[in-house]
PQR file with spaces between the fields and no chain letter, atoms N, CA, C, O and H, PARSE charges and radii, in Angstrom:
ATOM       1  N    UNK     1      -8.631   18.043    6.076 -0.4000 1.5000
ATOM       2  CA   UNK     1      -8.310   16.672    5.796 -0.0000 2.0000
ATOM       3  C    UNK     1      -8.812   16.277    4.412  0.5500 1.7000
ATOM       4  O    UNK     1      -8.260   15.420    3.721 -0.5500 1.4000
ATOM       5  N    UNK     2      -9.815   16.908    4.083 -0.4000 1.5000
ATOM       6  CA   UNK     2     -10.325   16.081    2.650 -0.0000 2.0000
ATOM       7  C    UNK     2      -9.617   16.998    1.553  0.5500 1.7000
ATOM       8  O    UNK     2      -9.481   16.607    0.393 -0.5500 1.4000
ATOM       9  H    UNK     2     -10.263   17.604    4.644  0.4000 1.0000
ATOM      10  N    UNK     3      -9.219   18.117    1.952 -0.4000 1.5000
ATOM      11  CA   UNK     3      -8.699   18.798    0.809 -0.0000 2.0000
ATOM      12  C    UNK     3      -7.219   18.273    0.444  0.5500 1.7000
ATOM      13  O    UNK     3      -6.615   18.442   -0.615 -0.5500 1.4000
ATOM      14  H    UNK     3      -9.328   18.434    2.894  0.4000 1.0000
ATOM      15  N    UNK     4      -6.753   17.519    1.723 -0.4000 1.5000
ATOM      16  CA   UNK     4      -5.252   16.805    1.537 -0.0000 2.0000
ATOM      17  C    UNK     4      -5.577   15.635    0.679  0.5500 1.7000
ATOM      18  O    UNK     4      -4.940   15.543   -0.370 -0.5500 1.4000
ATOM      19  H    UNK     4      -7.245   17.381    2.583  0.4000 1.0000
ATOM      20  N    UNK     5      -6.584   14.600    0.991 -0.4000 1.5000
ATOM      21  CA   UNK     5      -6.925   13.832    0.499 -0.0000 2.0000
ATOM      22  C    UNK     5      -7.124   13.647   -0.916  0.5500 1.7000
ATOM      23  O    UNK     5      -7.045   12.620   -1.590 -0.5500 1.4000
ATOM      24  H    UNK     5      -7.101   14.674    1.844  0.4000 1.0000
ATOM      25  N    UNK     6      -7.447   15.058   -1.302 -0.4000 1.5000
ATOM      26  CA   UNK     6      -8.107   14.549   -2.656 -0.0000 2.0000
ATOM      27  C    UNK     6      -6.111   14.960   -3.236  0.5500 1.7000
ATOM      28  O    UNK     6      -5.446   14.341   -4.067 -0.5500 1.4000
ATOM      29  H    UNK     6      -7.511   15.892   -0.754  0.4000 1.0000
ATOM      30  N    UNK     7      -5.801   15.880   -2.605 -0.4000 1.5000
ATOM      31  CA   UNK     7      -4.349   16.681   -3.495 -0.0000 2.0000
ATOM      32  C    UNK     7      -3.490   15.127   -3.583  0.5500 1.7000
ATOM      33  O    UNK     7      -3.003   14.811   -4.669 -0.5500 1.4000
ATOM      34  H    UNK     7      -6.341   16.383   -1.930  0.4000 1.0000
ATOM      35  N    UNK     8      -3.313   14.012   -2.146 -0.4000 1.5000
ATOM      36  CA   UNK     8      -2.618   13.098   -2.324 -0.0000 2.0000
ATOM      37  C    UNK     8      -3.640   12.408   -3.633  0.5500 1.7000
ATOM      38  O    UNK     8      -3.156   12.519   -4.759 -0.5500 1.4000
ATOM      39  H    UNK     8      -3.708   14.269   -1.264  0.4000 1.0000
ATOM      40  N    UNK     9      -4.780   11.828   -3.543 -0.4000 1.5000
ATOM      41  CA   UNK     9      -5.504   11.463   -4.826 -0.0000 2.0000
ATOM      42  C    UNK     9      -5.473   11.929   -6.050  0.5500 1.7000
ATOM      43  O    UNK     9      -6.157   11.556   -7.004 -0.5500 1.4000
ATOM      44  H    UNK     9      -5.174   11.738   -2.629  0.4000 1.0000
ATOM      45  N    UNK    10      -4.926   12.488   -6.026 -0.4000 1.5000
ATOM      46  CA   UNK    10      -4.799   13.033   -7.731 -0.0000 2.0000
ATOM      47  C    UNK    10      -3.122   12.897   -8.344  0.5500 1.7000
ATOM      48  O    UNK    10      -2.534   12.930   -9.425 -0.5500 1.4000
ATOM      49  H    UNK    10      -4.370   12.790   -5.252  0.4000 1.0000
ATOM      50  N    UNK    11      -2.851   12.745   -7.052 -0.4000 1.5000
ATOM      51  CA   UNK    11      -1.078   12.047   -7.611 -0.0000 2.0000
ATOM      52  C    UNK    11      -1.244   11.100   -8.430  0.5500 1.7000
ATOM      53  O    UNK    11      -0.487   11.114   -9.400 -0.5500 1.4000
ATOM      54  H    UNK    11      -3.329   12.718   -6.174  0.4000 1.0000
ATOM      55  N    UNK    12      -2.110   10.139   -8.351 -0.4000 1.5000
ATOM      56  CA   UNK    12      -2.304    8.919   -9.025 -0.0000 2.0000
ATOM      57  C    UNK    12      -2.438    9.048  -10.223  0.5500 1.7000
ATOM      58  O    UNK    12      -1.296    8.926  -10.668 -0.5500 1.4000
ATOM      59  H    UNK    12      -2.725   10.128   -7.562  0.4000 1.0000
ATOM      60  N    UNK    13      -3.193    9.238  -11.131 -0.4000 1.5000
ATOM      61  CA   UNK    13      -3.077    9.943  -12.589 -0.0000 2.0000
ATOM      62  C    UNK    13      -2.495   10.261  -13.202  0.5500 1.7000
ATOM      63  O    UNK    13      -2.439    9.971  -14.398 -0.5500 1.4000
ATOM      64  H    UNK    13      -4.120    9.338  -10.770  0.4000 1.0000
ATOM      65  N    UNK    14      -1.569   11.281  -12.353 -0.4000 1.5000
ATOM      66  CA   UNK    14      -0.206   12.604  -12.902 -0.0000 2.0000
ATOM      67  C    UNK    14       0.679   11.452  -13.383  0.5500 1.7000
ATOM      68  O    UNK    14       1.071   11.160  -14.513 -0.5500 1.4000
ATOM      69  H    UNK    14      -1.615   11.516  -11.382  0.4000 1.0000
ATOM      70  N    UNK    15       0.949   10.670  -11.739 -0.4000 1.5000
ATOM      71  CA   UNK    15       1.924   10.032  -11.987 -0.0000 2.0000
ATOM      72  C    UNK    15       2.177    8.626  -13.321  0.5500 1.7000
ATOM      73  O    UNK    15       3.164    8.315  -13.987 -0.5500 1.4000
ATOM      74  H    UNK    15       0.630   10.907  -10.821  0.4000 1.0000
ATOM      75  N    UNK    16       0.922    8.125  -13.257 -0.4000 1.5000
ATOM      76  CA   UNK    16       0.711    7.523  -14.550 -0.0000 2.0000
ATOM      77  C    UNK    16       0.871    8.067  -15.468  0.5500 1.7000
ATOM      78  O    UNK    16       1.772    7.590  -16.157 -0.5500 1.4000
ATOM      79  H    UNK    16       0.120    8.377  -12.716  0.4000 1.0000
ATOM      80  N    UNK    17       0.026    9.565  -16.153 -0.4000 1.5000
ATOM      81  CA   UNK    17       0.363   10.185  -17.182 -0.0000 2.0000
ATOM      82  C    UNK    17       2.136   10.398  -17.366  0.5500 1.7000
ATOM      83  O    UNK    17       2.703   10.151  -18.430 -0.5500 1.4000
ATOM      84  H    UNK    17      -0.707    9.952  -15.593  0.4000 1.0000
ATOM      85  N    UNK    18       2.804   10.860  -16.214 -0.4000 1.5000
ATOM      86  CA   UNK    18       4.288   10.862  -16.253 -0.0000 2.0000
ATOM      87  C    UNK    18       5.389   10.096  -17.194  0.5500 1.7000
ATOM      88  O    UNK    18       6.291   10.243  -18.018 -0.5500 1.4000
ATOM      89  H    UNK    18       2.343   11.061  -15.350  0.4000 1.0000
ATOM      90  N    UNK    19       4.411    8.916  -16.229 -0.4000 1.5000
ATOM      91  CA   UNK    19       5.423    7.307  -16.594 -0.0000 2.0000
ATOM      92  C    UNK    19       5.045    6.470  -18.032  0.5500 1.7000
ATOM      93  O    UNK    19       5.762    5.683  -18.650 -0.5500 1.4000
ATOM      94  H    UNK    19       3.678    8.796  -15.560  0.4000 1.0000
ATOM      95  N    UNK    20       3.652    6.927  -18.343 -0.4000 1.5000
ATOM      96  CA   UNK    20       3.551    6.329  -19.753 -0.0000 2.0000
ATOM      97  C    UNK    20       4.048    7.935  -20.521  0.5500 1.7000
ATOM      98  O    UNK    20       4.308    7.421  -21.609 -0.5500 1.4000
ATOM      99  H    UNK    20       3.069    7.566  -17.842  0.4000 1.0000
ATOM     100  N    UNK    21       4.292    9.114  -20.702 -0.4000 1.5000
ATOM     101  CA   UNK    21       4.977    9.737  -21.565 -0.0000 2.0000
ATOM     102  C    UNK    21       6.343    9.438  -21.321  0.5500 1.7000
ATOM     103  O    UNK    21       7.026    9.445  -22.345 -0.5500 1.4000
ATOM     104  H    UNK    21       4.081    9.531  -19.818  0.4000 1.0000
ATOM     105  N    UNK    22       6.696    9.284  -20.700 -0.4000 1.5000
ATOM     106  CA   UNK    22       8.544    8.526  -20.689 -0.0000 2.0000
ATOM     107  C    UNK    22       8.408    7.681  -20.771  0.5500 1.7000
ATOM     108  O    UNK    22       9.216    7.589  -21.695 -0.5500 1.4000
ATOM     109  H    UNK    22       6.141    9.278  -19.868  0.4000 1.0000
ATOM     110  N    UNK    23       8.049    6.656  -20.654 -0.4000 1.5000
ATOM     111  CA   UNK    23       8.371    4.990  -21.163 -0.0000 2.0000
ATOM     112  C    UNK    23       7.468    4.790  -22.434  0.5500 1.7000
ATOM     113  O    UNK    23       7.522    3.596  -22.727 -0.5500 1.4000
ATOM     114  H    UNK    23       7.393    6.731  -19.903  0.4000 1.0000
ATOM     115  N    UNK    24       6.868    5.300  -23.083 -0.4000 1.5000
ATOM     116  CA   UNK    24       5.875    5.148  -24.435 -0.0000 2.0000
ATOM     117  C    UNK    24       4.675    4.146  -23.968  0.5500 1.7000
ATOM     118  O    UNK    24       3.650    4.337  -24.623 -0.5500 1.4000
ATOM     119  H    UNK    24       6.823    6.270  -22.845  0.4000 1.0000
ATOM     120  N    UNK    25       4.603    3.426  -23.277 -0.4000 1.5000
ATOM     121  CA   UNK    25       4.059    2.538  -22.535 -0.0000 2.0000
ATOM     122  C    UNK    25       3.075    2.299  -20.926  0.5500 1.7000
ATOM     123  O    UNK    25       3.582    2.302  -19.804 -0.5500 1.4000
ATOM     124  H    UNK    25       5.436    3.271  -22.745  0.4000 1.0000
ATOM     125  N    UNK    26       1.713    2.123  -21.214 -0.4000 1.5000
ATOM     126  CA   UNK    26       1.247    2.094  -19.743 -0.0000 2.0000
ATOM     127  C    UNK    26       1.437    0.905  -18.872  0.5500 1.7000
ATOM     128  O    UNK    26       0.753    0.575  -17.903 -0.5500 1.4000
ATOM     129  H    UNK    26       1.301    2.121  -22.125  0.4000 1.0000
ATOM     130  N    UNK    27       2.656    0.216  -19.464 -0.4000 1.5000
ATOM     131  CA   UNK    27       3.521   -1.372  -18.861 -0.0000 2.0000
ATOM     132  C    UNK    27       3.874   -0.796  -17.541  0.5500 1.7000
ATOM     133  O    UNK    27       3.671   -1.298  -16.435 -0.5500 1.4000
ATOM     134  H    UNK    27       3.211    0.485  -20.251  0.4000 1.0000
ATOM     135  N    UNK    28       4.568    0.604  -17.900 -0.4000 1.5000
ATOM     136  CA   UNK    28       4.991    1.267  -16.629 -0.0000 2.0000
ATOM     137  C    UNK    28       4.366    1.464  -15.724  0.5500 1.7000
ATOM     138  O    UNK    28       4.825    0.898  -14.732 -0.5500 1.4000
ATOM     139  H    UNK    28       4.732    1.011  -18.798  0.4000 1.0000
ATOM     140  N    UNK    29       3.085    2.273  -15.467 -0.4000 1.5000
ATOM     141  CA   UNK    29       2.303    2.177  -14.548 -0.0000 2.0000
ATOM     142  C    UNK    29       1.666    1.262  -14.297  0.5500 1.7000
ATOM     143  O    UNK    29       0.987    1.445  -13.287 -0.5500 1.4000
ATOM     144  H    UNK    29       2.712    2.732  -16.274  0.4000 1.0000
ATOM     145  N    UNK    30       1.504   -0.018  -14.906 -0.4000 1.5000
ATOM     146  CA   UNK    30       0.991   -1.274  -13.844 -0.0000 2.0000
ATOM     147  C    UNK    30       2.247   -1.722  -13.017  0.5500 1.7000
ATOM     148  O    UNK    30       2.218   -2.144  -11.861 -0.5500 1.4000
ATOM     149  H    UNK    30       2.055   -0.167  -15.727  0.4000 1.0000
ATOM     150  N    UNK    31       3.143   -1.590  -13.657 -0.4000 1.5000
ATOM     151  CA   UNK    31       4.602   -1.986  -13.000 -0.0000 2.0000
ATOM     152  C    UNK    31       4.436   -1.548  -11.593  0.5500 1.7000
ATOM     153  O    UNK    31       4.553   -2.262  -10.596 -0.5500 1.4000
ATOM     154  H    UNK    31       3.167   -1.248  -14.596  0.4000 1.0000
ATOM     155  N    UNK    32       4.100   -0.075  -11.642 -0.4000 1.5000
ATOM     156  CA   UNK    32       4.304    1.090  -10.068 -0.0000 2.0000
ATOM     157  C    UNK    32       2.889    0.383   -9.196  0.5500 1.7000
ATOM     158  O    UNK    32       2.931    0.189   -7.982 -0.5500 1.4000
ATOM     159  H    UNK    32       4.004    0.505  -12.452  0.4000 1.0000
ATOM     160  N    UNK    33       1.738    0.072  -10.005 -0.4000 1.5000
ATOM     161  CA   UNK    33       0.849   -0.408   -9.378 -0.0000 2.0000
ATOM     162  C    UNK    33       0.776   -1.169   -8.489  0.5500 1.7000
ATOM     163  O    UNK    33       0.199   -1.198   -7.402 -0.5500 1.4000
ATOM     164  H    UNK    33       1.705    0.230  -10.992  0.4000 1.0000
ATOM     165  N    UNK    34       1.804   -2.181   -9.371 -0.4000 1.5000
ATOM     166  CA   UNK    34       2.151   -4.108   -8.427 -0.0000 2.0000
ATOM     167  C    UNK    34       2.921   -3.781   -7.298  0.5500 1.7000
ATOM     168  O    UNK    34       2.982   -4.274   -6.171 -0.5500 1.4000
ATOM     169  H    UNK    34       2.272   -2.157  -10.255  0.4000 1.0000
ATOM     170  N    UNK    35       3.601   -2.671   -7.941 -0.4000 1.5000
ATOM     171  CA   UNK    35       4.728   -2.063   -6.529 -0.0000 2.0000
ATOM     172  C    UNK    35       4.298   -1.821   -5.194  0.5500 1.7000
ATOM     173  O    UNK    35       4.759   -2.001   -4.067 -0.5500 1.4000
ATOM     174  H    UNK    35       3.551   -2.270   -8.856  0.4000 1.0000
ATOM     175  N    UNK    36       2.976   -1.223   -5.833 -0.4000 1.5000
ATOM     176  CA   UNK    36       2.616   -0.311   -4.381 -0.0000 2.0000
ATOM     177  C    UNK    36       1.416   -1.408   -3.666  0.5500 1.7000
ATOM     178  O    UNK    36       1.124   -1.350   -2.472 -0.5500 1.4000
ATOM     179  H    UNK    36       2.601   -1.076   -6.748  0.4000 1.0000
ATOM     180  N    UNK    37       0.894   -2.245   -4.489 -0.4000 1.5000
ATOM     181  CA   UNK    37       0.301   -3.637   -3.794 -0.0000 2.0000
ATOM     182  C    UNK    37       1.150   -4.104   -3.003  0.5500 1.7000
ATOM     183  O    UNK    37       0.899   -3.962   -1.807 -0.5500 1.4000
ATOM     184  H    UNK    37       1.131   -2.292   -5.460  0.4000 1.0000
ATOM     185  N    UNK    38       2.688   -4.956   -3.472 -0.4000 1.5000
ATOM     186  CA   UNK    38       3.061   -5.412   -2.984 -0.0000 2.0000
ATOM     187  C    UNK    38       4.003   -4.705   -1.547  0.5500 1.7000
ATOM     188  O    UNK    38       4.407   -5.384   -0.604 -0.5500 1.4000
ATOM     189  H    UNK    38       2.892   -5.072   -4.444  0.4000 1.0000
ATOM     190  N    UNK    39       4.170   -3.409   -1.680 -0.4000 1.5000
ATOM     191  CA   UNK    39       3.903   -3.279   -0.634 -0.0000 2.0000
ATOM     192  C    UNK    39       3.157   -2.827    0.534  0.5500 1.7000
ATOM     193  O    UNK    39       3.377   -2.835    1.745 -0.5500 1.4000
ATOM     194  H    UNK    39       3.842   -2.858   -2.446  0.4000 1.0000
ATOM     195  N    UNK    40       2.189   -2.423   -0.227 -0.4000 1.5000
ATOM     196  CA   UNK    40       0.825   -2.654    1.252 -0.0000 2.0000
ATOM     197  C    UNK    40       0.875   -4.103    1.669  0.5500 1.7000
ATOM     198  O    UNK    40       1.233   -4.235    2.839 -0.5500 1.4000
ATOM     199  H    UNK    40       2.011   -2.417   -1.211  0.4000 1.0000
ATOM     200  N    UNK    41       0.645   -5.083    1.110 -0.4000 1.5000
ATOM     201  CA   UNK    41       0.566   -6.861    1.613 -0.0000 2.0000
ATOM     202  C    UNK    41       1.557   -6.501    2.678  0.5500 1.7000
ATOM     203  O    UNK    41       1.310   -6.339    3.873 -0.5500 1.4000
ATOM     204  H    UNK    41       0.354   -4.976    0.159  0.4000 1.0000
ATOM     205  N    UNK    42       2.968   -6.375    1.940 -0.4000 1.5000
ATOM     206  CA   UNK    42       3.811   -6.400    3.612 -0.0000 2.0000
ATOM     207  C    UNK    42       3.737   -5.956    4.282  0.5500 1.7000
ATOM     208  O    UNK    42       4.294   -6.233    5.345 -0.5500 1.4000
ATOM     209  H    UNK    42       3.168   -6.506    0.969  0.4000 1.0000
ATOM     210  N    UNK    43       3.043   -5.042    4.099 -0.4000 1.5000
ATOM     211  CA   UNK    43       3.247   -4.086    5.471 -0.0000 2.0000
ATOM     212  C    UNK    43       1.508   -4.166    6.497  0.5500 1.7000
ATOM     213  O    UNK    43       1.327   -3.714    7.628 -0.5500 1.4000
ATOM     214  H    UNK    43       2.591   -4.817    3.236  0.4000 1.0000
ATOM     215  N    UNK    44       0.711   -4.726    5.805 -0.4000 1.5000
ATOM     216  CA   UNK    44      -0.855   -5.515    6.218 -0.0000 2.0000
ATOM     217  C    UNK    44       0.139   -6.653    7.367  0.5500 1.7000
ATOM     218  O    UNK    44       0.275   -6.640    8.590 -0.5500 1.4000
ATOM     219  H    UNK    44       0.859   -5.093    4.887  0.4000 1.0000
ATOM     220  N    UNK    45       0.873   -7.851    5.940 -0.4000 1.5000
ATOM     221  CA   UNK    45       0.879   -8.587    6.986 -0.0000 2.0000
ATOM     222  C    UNK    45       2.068   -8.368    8.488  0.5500 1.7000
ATOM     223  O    UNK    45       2.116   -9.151    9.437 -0.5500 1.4000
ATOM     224  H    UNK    45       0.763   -7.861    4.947  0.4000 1.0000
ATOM     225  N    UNK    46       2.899   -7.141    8.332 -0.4000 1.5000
ATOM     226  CA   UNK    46       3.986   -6.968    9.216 -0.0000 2.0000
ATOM     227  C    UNK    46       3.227   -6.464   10.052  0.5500 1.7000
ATOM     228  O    UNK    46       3.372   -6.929   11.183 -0.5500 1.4000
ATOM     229  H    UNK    46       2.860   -6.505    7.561  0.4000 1.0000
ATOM     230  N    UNK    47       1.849   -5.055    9.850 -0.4000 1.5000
ATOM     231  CA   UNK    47       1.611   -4.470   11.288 -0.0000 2.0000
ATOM     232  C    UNK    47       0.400   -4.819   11.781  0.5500 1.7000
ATOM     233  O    UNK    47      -0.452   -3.977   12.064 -0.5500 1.4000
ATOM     234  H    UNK    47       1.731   -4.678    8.932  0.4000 1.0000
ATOM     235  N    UNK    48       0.230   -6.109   11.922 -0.4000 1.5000
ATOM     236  CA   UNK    48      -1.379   -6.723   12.162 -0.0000 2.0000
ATOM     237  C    UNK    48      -1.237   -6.698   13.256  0.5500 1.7000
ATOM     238  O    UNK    48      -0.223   -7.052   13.857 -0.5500 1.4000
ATOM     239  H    UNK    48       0.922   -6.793   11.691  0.4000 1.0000
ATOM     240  N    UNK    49      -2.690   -6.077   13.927 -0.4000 1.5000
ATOM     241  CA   UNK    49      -2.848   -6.532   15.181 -0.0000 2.0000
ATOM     242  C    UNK    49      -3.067   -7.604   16.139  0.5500 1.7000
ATOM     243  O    UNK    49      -2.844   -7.873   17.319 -0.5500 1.4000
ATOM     244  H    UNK    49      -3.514   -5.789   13.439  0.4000 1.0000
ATOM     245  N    UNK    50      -3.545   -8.040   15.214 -0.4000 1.5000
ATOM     246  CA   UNK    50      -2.749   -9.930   16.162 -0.0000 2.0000
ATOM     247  C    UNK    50      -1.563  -10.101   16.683  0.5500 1.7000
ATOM     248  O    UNK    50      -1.373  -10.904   17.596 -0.5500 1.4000
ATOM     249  H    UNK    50      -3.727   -7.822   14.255  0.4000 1.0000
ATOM     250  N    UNK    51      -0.649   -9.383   16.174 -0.4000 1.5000
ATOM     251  CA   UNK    51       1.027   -9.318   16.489 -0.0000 2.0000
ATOM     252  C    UNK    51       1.266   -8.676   17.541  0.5500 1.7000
ATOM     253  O    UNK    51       2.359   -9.054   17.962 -0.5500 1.4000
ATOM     254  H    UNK    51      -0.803   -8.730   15.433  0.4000 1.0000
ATOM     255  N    UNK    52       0.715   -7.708   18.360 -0.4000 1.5000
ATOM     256  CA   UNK    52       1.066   -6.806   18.519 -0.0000 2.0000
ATOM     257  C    UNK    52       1.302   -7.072   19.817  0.5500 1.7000
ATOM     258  O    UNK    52       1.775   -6.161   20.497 -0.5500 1.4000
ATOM     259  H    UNK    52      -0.173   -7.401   18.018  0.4000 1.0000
ATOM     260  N    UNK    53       0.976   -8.587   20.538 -0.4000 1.5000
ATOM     261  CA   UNK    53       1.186   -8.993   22.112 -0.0000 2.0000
ATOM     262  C    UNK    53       2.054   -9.679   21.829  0.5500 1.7000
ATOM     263  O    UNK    53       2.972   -9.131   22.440 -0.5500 1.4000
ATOM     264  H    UNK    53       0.591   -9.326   19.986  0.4000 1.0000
ATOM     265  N    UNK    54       2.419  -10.391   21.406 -0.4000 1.5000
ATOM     266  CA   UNK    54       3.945  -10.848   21.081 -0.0000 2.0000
ATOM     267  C    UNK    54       4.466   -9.997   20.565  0.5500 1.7000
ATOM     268  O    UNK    54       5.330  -10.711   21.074 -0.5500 1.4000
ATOM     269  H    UNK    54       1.674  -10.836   20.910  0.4000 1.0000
ATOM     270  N    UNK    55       4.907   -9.138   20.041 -0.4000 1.5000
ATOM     271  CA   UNK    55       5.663   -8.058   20.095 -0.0000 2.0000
ATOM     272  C    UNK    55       5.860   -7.424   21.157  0.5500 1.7000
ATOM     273  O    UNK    55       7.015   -7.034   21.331 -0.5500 1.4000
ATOM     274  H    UNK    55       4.205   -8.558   19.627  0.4000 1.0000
ATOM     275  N    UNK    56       5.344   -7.263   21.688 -0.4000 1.5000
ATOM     276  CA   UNK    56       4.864   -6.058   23.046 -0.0000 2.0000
ATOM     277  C    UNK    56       5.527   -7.549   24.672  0.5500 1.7000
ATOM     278  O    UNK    56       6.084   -7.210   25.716 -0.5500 1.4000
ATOM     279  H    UNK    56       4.406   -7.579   21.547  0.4000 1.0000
ATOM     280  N    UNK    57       5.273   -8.616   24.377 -0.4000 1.5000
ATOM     281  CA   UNK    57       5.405   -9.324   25.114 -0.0000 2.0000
ATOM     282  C    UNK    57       6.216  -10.481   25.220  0.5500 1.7000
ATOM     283  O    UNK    57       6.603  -11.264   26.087 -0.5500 1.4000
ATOM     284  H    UNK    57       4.821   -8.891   23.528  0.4000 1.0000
ATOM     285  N    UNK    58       6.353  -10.232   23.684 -0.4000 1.5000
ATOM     286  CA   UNK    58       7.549  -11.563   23.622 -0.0000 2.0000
ATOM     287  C    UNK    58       6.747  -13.108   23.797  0.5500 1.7000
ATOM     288  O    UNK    58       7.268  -14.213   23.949 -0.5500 1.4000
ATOM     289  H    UNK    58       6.039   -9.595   22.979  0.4000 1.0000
ATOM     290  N    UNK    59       5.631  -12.826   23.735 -0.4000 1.5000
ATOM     291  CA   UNK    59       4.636  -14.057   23.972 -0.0000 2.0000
ATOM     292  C    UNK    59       3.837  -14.595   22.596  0.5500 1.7000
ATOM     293  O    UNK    59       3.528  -13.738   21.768 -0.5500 1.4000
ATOM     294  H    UNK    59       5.207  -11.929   23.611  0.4000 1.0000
ATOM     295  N    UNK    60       3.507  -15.964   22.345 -0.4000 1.5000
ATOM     296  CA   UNK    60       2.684  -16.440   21.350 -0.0000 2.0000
ATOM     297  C    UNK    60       1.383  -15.112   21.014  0.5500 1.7000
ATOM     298  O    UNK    60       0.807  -14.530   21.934 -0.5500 1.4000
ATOM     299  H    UNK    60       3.758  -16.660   23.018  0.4000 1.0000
ATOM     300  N    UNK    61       1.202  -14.922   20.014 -0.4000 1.5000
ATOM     301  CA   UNK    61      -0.208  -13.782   19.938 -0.0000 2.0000
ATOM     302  C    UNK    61      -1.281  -14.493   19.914  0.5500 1.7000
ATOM     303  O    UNK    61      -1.272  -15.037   18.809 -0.5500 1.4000
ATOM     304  H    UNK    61       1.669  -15.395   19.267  0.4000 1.0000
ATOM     305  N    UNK    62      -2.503  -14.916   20.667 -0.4000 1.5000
ATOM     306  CA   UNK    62      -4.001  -15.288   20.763 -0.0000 2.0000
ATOM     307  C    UNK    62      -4.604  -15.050   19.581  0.5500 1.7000
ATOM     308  O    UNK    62      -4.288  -14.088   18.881 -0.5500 1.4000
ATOM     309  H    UNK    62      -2.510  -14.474   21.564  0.4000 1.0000
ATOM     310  N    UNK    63      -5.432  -15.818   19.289 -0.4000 1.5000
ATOM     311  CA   UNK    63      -6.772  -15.626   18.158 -0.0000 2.0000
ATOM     312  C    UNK    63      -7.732  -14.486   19.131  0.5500 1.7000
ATOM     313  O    UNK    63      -7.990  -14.416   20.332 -0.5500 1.4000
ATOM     314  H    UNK    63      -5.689  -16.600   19.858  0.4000 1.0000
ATOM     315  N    UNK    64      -8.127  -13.582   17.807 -0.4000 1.5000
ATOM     316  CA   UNK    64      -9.081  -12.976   18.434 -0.0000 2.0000
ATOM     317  C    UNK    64     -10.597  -13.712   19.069  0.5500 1.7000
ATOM     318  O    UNK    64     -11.095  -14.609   18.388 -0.5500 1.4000
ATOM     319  H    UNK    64      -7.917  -13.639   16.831  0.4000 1.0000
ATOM     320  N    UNK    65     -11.248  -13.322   20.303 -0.4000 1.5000
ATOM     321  CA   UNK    65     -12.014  -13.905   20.472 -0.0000 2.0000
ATOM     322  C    UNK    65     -13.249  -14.209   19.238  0.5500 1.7000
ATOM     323  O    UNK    65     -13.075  -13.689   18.136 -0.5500 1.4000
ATOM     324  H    UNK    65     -10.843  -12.594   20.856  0.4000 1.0000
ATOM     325  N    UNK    66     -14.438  -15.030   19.469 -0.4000 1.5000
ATOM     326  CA   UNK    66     -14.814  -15.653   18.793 -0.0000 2.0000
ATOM     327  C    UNK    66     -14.667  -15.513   17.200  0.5500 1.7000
ATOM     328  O    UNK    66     -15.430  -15.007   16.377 -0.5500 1.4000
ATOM     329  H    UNK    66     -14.580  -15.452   20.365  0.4000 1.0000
ATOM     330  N    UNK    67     -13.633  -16.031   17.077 -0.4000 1.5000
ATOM     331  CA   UNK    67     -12.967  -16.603   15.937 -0.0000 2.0000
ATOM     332  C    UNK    67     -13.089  -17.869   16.112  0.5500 1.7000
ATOM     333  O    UNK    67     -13.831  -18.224   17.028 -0.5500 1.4000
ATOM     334  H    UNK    67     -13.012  -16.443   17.745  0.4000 1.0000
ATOM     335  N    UNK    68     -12.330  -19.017   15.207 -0.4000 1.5000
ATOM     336  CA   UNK    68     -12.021  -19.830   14.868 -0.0000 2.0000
ATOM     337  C    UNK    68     -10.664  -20.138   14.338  0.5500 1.7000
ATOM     338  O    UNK    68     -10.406  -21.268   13.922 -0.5500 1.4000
ATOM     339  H    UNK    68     -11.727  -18.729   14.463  0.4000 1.0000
């Protein structure tokens, strides 16, 4: 597992180095950056577990206990 880990981790770099030698510009890789933020957010707020009884139930989803 950590040896996958680091091989997916080191994509990150390459792929920057990639995108600023073809675009002349590291505009590009913040570009891919915002990308990949914006979609973790959706997909945080699509597979939350708060959801997951109304989904499952078709019912309002509860606050977790002591919450607020």
């Amino acid at each position: 597992m950590q040896g996958g880990g680091f091989l997916i981790a080191a994509n990150g770099p390459w792929l920057m180095a990639v995108l600023q030698e073809r675009s002349g510009s590291f505009a590009t890789g913040w570009l891919a950056h915002l990308a990949c933020v914006l979609i973790v957010i959706y997909l945080v707020t699509r597979l939350a577990p708060d959801g997951y009884g109304a989904a499952m139930n078709g019912t309002q989803a509860s606050s977790r206990p002591g919450t607020a």
